Structure formats: structure tokens, C-alpha cells
mmCIF file of N, CA and C and ligand atoms in Angstrom:
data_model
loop_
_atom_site.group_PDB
_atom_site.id
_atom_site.type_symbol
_atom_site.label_atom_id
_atom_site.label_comp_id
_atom_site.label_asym_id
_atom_site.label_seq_id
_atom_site.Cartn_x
_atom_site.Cartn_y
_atom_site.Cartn_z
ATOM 1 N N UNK A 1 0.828 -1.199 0.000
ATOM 2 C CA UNK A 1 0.000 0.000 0.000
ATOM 3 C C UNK A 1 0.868 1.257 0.000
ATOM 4 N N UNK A 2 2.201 1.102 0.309
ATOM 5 C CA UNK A 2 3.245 2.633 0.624
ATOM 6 C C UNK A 2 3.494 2.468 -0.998
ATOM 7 N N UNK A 3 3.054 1.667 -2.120
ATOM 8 C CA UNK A 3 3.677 2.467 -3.060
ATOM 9 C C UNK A 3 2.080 3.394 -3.881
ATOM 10 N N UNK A 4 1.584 3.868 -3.374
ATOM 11 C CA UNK A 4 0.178 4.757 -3.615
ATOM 12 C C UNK A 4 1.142 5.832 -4.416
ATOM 13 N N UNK A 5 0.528 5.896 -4.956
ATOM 14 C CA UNK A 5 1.684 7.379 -5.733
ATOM 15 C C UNK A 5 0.802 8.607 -6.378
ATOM 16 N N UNK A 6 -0.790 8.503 -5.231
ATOM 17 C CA UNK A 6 -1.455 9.452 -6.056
ATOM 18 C C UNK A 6 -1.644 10.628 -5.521
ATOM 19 N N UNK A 7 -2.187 11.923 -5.553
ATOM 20 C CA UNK A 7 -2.028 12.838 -4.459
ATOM 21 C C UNK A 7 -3.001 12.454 -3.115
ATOM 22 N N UNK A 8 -2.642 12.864 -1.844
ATOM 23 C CA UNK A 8 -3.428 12.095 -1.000
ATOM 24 C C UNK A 8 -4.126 13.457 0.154
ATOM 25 N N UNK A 9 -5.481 13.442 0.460
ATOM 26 C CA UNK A 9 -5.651 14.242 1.417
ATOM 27 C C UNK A 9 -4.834 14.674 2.572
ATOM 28 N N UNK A 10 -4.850 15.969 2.964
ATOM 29 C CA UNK A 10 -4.162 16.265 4.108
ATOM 30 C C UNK A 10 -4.801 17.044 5.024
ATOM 31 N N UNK A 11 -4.965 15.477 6.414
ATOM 32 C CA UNK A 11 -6.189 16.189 7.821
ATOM 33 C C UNK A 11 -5.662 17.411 8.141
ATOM 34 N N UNK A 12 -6.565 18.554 8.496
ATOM 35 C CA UNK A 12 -6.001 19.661 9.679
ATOM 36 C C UNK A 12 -6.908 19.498 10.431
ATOM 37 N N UNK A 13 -6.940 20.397 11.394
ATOM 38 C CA UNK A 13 -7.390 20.218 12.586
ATOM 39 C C UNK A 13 -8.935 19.815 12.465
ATOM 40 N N UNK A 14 -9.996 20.896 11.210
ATOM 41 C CA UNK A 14 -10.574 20.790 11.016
ATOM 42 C C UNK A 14 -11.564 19.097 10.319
ATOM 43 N N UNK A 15 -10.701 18.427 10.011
ATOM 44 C CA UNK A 15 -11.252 17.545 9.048
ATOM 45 C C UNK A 15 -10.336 15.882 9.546
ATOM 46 N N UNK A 16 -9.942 16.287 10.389
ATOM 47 C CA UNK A 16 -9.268 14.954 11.296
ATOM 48 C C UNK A 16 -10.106 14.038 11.810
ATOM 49 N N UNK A 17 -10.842 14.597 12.149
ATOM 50 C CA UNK A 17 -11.769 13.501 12.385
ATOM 51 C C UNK A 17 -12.500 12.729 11.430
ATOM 52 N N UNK A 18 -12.821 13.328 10.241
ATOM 53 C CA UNK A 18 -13.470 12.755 8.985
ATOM 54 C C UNK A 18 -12.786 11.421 8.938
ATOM 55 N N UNK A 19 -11.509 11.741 8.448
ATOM 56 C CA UNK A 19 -10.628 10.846 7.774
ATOM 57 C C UNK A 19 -10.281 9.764 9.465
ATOM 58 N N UNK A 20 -10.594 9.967 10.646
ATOM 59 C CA UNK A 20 -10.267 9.072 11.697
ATOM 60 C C UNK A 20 -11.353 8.030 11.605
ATOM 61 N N UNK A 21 -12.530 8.376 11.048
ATOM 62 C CA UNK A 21 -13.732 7.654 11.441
ATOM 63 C C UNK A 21 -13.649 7.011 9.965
ATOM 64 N N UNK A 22 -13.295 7.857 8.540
ATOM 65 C CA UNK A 22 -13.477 6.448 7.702
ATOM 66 C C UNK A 22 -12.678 5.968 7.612
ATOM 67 N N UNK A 23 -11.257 5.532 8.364
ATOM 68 C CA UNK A 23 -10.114 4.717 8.440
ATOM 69 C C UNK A 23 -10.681 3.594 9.073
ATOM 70 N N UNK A 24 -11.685 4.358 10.095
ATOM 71 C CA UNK A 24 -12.673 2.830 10.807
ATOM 72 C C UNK A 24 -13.791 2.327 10.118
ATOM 73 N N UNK A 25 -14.134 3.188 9.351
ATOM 74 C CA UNK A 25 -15.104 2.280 8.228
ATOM 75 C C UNK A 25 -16.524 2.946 8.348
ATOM 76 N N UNK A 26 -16.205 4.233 8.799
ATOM 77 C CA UNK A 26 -17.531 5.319 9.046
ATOM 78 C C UNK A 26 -17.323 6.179 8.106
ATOM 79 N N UNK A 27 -18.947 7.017 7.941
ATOM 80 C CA UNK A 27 -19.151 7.816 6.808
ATOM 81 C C UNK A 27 -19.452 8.581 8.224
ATOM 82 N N UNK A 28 -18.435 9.832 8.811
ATOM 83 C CA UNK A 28 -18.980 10.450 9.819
ATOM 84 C C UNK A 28 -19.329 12.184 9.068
ATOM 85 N N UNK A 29 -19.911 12.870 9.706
ATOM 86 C CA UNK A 29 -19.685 14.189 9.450
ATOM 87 C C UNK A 29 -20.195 15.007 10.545
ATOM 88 N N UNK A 30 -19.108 16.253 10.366
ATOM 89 C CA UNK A 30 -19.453 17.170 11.686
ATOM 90 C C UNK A 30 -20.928 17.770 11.361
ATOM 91 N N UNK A 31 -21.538 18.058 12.726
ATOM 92 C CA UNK A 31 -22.853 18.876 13.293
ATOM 93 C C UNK A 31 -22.392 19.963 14.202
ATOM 94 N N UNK A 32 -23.273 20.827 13.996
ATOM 95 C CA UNK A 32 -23.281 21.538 14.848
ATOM 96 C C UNK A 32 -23.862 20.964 15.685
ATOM 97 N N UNK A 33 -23.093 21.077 17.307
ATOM 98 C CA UNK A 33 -23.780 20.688 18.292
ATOM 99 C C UNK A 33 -25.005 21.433 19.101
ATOM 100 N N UNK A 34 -25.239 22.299 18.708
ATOM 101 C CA UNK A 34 -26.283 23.472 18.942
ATOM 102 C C UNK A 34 -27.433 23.274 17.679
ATOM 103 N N UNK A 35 -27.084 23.940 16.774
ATOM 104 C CA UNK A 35 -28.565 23.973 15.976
ATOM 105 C C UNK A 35 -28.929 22.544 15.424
ATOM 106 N N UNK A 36 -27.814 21.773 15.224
ATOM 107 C CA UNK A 36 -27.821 20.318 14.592
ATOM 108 C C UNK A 36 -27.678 20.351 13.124
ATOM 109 N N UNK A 37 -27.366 21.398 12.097
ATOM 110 C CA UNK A 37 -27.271 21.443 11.166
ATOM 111 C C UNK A 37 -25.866 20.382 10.886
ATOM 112 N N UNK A 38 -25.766 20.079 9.832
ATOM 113 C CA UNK A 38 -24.580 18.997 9.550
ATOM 114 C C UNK A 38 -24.154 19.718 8.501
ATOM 115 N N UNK A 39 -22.614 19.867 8.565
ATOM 116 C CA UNK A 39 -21.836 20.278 7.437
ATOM 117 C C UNK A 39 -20.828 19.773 7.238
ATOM 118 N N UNK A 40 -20.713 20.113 5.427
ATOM 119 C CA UNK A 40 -19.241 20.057 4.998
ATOM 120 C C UNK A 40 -19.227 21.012 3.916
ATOM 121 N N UNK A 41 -17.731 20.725 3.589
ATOM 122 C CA UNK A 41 -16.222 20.166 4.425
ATOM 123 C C UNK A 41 -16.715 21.189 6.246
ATOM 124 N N UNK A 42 -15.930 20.245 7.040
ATOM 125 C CA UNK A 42 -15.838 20.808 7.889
ATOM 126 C C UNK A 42 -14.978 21.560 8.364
ATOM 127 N N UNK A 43 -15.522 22.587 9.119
ATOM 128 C CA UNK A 43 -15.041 23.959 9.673
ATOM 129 C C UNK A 43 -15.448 24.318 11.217
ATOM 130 N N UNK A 44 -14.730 25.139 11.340
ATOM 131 C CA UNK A 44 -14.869 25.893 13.048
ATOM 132 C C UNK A 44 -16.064 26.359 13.622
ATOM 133 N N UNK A 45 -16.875 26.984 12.621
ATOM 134 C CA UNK A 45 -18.118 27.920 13.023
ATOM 135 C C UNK A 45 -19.043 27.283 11.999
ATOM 136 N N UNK A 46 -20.440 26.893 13.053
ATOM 137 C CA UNK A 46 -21.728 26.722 12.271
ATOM 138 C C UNK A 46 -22.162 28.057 11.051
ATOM 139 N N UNK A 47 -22.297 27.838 10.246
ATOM 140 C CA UNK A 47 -22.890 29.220 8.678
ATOM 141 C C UNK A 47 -24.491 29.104 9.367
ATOM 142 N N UNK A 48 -24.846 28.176 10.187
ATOM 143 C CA UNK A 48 -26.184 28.465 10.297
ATOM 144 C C UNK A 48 -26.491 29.793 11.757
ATOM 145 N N UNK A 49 -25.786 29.296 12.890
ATOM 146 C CA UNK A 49 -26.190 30.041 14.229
ATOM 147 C C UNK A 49 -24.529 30.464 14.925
ATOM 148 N N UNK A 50 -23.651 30.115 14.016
ATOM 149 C CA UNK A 50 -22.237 30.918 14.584
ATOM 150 C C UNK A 50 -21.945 30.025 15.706
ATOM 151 N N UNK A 51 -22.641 29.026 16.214
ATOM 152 C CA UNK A 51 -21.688 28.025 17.151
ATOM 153 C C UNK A 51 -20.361 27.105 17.102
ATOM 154 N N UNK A 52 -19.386 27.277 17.727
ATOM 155 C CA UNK A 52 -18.168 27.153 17.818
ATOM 156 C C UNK A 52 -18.145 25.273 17.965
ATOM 157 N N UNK A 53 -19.322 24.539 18.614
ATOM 158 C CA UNK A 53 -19.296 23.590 18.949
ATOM 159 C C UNK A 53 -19.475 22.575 18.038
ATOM 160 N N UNK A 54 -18.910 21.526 17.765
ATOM 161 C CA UNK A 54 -19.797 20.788 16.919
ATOM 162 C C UNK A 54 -19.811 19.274 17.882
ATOM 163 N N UNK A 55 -20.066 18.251 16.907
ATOM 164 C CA UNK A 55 -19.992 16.001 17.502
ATOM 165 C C UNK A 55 -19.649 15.685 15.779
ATOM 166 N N UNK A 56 -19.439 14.728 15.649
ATOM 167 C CA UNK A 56 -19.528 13.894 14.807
ATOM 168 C C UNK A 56 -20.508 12.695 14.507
ATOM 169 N N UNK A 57 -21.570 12.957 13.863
ATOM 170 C CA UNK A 57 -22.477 11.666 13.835
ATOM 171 C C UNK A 57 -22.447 10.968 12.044
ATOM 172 N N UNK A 58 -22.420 9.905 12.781
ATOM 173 C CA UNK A 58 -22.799 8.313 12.098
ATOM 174 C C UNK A 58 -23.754 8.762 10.673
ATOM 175 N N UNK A 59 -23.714 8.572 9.481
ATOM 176 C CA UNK A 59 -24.070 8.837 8.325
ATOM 177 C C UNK A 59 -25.366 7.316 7.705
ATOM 178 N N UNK A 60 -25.505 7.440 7.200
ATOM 179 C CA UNK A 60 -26.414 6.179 6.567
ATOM 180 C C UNK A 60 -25.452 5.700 5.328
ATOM 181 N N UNK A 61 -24.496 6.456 4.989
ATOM 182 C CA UNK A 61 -23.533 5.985 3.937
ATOM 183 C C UNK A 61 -24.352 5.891 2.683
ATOM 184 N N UNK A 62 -25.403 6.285 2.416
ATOM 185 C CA UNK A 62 -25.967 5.498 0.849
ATOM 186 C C UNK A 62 -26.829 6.568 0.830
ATOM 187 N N UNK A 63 -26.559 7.139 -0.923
ATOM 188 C CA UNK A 63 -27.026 8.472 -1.328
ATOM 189 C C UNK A 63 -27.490 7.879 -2.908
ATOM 190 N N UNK A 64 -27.308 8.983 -3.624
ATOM 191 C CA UNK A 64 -27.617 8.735 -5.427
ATOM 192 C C UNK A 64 -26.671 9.938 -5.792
ATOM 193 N N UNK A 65 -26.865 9.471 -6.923
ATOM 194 C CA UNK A 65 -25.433 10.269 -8.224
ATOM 195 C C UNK A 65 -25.967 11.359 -8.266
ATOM 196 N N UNK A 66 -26.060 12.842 -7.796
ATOM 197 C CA UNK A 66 -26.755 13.988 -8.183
ATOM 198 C C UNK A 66 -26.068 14.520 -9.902
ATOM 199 N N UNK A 67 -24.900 14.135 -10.321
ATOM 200 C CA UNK A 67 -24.064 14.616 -11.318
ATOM 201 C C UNK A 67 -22.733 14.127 -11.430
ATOM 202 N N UNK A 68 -21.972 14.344 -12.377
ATOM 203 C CA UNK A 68 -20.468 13.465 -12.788
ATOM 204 C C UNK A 68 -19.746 13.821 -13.411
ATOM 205 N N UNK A 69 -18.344 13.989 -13.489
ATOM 206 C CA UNK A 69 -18.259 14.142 -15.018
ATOM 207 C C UNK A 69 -17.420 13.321 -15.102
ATOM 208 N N UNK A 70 -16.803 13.244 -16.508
ATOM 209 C CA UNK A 70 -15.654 11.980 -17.122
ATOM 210 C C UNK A 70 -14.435 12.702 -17.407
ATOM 211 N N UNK A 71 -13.265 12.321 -17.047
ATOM 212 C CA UNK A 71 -11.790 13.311 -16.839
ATOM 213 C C UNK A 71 -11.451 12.751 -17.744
ATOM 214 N N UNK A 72 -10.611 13.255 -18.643
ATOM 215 C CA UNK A 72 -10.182 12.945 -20.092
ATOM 216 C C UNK A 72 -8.902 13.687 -19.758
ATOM 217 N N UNK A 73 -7.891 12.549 -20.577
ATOM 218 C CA UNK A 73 -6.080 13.550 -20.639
ATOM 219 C C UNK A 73 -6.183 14.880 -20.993
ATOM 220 N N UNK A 74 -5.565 15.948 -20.850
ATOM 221 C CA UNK A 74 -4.643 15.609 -19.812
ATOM 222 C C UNK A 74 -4.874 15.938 -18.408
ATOM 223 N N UNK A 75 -4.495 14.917 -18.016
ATOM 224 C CA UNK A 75 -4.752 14.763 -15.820
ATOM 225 C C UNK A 75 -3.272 14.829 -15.477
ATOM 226 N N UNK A 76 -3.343 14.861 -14.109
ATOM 227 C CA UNK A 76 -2.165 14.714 -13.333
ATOM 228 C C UNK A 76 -1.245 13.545 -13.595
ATOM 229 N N UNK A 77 -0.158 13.422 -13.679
ATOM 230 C CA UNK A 77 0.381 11.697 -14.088
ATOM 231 C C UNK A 77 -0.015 10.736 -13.163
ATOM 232 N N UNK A 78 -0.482 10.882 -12.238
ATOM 233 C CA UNK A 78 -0.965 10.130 -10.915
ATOM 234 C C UNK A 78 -2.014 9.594 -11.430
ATOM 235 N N UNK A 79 -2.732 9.822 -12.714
ATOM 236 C CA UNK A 79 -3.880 9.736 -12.803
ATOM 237 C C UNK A 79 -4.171 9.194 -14.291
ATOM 238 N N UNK A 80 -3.085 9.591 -14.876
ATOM 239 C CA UNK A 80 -3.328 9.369 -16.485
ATOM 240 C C UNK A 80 -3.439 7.366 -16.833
ATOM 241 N N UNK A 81 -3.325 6.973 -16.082
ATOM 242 C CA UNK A 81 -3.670 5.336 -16.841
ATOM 243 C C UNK A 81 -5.044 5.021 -16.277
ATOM 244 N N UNK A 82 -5.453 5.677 -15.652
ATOM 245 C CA UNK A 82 -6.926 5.327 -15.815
ATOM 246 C C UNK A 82 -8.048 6.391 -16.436
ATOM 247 N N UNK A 83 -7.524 7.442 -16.977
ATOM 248 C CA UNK A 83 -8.534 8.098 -18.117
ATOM 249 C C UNK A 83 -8.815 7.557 -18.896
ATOM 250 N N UNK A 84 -10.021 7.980 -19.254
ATOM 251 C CA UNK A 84 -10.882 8.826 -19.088
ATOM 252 C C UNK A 84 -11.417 8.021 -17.155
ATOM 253 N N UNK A 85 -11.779 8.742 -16.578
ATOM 254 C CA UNK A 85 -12.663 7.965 -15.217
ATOM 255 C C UNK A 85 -13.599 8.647 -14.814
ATOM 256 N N UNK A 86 -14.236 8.812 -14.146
ATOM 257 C CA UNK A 86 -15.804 9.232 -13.629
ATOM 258 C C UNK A 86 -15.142 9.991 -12.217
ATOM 259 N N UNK A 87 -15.624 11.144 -12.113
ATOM 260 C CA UNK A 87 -15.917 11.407 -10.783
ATOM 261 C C UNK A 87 -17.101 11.932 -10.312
ATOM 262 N N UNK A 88 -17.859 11.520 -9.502
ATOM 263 C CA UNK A 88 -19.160 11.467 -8.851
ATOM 264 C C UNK A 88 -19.336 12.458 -8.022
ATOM 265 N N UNK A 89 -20.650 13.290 -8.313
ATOM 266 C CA UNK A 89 -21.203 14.049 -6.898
ATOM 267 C C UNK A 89 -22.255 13.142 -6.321
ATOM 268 N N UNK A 90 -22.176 12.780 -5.106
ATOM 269 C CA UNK A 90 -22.995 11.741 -4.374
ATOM 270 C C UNK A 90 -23.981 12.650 -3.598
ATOM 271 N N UNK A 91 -25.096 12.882 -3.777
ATOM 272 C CA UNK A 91 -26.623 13.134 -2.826
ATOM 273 C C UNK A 91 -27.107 12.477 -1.405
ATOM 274 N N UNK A 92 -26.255 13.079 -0.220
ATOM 275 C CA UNK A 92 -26.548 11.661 0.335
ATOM 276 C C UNK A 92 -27.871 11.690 0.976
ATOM 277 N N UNK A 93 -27.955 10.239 1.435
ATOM 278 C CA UNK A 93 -30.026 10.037 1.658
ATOM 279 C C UNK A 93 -30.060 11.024 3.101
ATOM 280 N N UNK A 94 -29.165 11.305 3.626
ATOM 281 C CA UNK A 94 -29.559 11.375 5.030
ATOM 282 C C UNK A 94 -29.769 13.385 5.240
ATOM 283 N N UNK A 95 -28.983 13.741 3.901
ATOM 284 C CA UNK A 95 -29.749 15.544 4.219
ATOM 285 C C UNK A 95 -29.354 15.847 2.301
ATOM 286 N N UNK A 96 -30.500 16.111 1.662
ATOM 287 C CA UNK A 96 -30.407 16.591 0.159
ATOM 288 C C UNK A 96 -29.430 17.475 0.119
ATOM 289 N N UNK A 97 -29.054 18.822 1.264
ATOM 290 C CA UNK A 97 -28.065 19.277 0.642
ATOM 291 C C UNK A 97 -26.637 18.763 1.095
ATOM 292 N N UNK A 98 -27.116 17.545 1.225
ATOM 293 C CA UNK A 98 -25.175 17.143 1.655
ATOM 294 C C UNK A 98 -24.767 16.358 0.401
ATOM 295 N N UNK A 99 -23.479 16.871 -0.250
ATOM 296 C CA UNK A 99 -22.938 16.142 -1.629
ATOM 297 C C UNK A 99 -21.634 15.796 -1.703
ATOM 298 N N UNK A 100 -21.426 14.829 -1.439
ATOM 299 C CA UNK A 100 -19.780 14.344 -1.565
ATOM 300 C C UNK A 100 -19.236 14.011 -3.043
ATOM 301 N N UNK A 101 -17.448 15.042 -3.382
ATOM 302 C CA UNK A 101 -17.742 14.114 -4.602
ATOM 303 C C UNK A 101 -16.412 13.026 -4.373
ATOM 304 N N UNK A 102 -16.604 12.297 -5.252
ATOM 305 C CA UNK A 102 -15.729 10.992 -4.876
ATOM 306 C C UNK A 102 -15.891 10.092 -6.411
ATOM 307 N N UNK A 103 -14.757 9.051 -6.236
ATOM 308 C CA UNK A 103 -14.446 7.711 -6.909
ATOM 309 C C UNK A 103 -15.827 6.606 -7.451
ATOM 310 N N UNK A 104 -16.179 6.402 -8.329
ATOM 311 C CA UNK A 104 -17.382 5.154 -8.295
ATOM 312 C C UNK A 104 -16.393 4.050 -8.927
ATOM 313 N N UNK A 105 -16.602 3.141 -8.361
ATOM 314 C CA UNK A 105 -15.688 1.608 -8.814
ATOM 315 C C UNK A 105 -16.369 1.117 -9.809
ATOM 316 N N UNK A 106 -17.945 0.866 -9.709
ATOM 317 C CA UNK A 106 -18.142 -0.587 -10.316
ATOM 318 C C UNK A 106 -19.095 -0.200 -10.777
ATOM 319 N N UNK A 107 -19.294 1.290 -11.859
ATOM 320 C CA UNK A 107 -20.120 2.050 -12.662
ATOM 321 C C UNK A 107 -19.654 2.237 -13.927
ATOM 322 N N UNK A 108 -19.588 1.798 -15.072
ATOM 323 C CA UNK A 108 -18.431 2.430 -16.487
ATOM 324 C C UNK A 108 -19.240 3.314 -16.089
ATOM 325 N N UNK A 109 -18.549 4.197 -17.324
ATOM 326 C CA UNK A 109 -18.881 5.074 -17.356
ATOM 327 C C UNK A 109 -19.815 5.810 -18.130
ATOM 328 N N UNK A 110 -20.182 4.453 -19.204
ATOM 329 C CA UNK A 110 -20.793 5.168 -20.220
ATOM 330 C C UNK A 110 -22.827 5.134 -19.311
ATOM 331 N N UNK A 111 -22.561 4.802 -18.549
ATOM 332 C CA UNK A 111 -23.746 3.680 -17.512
ATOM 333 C C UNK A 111 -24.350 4.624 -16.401
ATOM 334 N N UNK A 112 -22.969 5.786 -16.517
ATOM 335 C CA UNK A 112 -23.564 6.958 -15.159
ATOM 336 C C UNK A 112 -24.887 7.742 -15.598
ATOM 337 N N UNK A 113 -25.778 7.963 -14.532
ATOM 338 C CA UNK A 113 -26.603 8.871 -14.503
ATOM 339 C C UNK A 113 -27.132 9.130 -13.333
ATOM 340 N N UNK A 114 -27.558 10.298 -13.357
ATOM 341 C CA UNK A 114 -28.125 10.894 -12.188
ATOM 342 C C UNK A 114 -29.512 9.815 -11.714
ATOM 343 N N UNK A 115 -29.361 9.765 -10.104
ATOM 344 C CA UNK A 115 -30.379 9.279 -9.571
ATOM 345 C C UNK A 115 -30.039 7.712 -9.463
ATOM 346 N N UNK A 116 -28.606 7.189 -9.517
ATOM 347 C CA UNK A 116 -28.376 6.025 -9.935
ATOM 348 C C UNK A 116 -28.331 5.802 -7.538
ATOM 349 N N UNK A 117 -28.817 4.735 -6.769
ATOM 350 C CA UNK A 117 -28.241 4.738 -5.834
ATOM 351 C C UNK A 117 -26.789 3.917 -5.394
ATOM 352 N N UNK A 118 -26.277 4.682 -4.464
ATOM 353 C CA UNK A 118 -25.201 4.403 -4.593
ATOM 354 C C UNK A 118 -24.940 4.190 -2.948
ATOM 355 N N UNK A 119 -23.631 3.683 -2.720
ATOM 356 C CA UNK A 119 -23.335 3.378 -1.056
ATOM 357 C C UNK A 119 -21.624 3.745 -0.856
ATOM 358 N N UNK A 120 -21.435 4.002 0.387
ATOM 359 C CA UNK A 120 -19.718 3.929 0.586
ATOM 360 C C UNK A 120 -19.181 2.906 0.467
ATOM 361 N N UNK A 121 -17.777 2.771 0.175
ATOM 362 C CA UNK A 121 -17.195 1.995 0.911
ATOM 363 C C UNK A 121 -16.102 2.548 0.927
ATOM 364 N N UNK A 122 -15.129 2.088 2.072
ATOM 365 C CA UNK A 122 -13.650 2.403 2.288
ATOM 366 C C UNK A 122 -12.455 1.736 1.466
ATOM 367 N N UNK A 123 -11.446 2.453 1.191
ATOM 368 C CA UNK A 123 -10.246 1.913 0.291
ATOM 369 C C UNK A 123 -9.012 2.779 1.193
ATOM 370 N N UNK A 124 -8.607 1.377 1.578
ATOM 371 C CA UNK A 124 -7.199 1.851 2.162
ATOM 372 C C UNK A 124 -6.226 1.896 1.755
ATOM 373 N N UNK A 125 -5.950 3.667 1.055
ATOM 374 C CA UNK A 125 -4.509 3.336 -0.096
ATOM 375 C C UNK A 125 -3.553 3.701 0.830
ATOM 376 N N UNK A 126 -3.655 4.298 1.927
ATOM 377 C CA UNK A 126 -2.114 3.880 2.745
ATOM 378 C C UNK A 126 -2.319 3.444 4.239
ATOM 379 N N UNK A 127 -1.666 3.363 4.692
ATOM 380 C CA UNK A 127 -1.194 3.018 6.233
ATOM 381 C C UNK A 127 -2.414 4.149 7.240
ATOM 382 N N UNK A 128 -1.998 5.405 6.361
ATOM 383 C CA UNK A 128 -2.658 6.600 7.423
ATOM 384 C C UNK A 128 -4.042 7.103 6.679
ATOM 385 N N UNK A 129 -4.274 6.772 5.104
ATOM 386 C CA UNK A 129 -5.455 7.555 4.949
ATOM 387 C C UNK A 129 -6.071 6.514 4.124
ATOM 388 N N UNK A 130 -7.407 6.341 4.285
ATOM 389 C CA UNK A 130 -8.655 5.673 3.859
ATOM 390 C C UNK A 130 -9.810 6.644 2.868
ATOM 391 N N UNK A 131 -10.114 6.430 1.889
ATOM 392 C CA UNK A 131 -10.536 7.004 1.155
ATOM 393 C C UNK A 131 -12.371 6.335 1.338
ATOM 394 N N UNK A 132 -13.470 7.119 1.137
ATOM 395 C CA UNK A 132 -14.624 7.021 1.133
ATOM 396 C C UNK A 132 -14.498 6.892 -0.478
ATOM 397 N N UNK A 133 -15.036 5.914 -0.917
ATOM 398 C CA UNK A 133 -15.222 5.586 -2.038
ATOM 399 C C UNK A 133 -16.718 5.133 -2.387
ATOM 400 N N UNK A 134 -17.683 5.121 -3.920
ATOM 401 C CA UNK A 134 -18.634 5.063 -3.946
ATOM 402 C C UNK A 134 -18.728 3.690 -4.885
ATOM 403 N N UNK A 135 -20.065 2.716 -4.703
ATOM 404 C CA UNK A 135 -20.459 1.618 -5.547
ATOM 405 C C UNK A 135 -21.817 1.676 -5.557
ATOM 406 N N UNK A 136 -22.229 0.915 -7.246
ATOM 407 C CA UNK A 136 -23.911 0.698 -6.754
ATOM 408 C C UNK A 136 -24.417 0.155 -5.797
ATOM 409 N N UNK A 137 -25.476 0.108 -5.425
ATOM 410 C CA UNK A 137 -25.958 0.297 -3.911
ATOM 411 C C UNK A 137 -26.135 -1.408 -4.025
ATOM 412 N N UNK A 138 -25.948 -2.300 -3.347
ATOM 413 C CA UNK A 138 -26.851 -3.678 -3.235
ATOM 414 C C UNK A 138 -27.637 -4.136 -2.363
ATOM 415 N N UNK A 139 -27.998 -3.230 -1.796
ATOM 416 C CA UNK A 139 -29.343 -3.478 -0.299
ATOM 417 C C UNK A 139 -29.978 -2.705 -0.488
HETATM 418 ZN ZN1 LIG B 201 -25.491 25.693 14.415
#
């Protein structure tokens, strides 16, 4: 897995926890612990009521394709043997405006469309970071 050679997220303070919980195999995301609004990417201050506080809660993991597009050369070299590839904006079920975009594995591409459902799963390309990755849904 140390020979990953693609560019890789980097936690700050803010978003450490994301990447702690899907290393364990969670789709977590910060809330405000006050109004309960859920956001991302996560940040310091609720945009809804200015609270400083937030938790991390447990996701349902399984959304639908809101949109996509297909990356065509030229990409990063990290990236060029698998162009053209799909990258996904995911809808997830648990708040309409929450949209992750991310990886779909086991979608060609010619096959994407909106409204398709879809679920997480985790891919551990190194030691320290786990990637939320998306597949068609099978439950
Ligand atoms: Zn709030």
C-alpha cells in the first residue's frame, strides 16, 4: 500500500476527524452541536447560528449520483492510466443538501446517470489515509 503514488488528502485540525472515522469504516460528518445542522467540508463555526461547537455523527452511507463528469487527458500523471474515469457528486439520503464528490468503482462510465443509488465503501490506499469511495448500492 506505501507504493500509492497518487495525491493524497491532508487532515487539519478541522477535518481529522473525517478521515479518523473512515479509516474505521464510518461515513462520519461534523454537526453543529447546537442547531444540529450537519456540514461540509468541515469547519470551526456553524454558517447556520455561529456556534463554535460541533460532535460527529454516524451517516447512513448510501445516497444517489446527483451529477459526474468523465476526466479525459490531460490529468495529473498520478492519474493518467486510468482516463478517461468518472468522478461522482454523491446526494446523500440522510440531508439533500449534503454532496460528496468521490471515486465510483463498479459504474463504467458510459452507464452513469443521475439518480443512480449508490453506497460507501472504504479503500485503504495507505497506512494513514482511507478514502470514502462510492459503488452501486446492493441493499
Ligand atoms: Zn449551528
Amino acid at each position: 500500500m506505501t507504493d500509492y503514488a497518487k495525491p493524497l488528502p491532508y487532515p487539519d485540525a478541522d477535518s481529522a476527524p473525517y478521515w479518523q472515522w473512515a479509516k474505521q469504516r464510518e461515513l462520519r460528518m461534523q454537526r453543529c452541536a447546537d442547531c444540529h445542522q450537519v456540514r461540509f467540508p468541515p469547519r470551526p463555526m456553524c454558517p447556520a447560528c455561529n456556534s463554535q461547537r460541533d460532535e460527529w455523527v454516524a451517516m447512513s452511507g448510501t445516497g444517489t449520483i446527483y451529477s459526474w463528469i468523465i476526466v479525459h487527458p490531460p490529468v495529473l500523471p498520478a492519474f493518467a492510466a486510468e482516463a478517461p474515469y468518472a468522478v461522482v457528486l454523491v446526494q446523500l439520503d440522510d440531508d439533500p443538501g449534503l454532496r460528496l464528490v468521490g471515486a465510483v468503482s463498479d459504474i463504467a462510465n458510459e452507464d452513469l446517470a443521475a439518480g443512480i443509488p449508490v453506497e460507501v465503501w472504504f479503500d485503504d490506499v495507505t497506512e494513514e489515509i482511507t478514502l470514502p469511495k462510492w459503488r452501486r448500492r446492493r441493499a
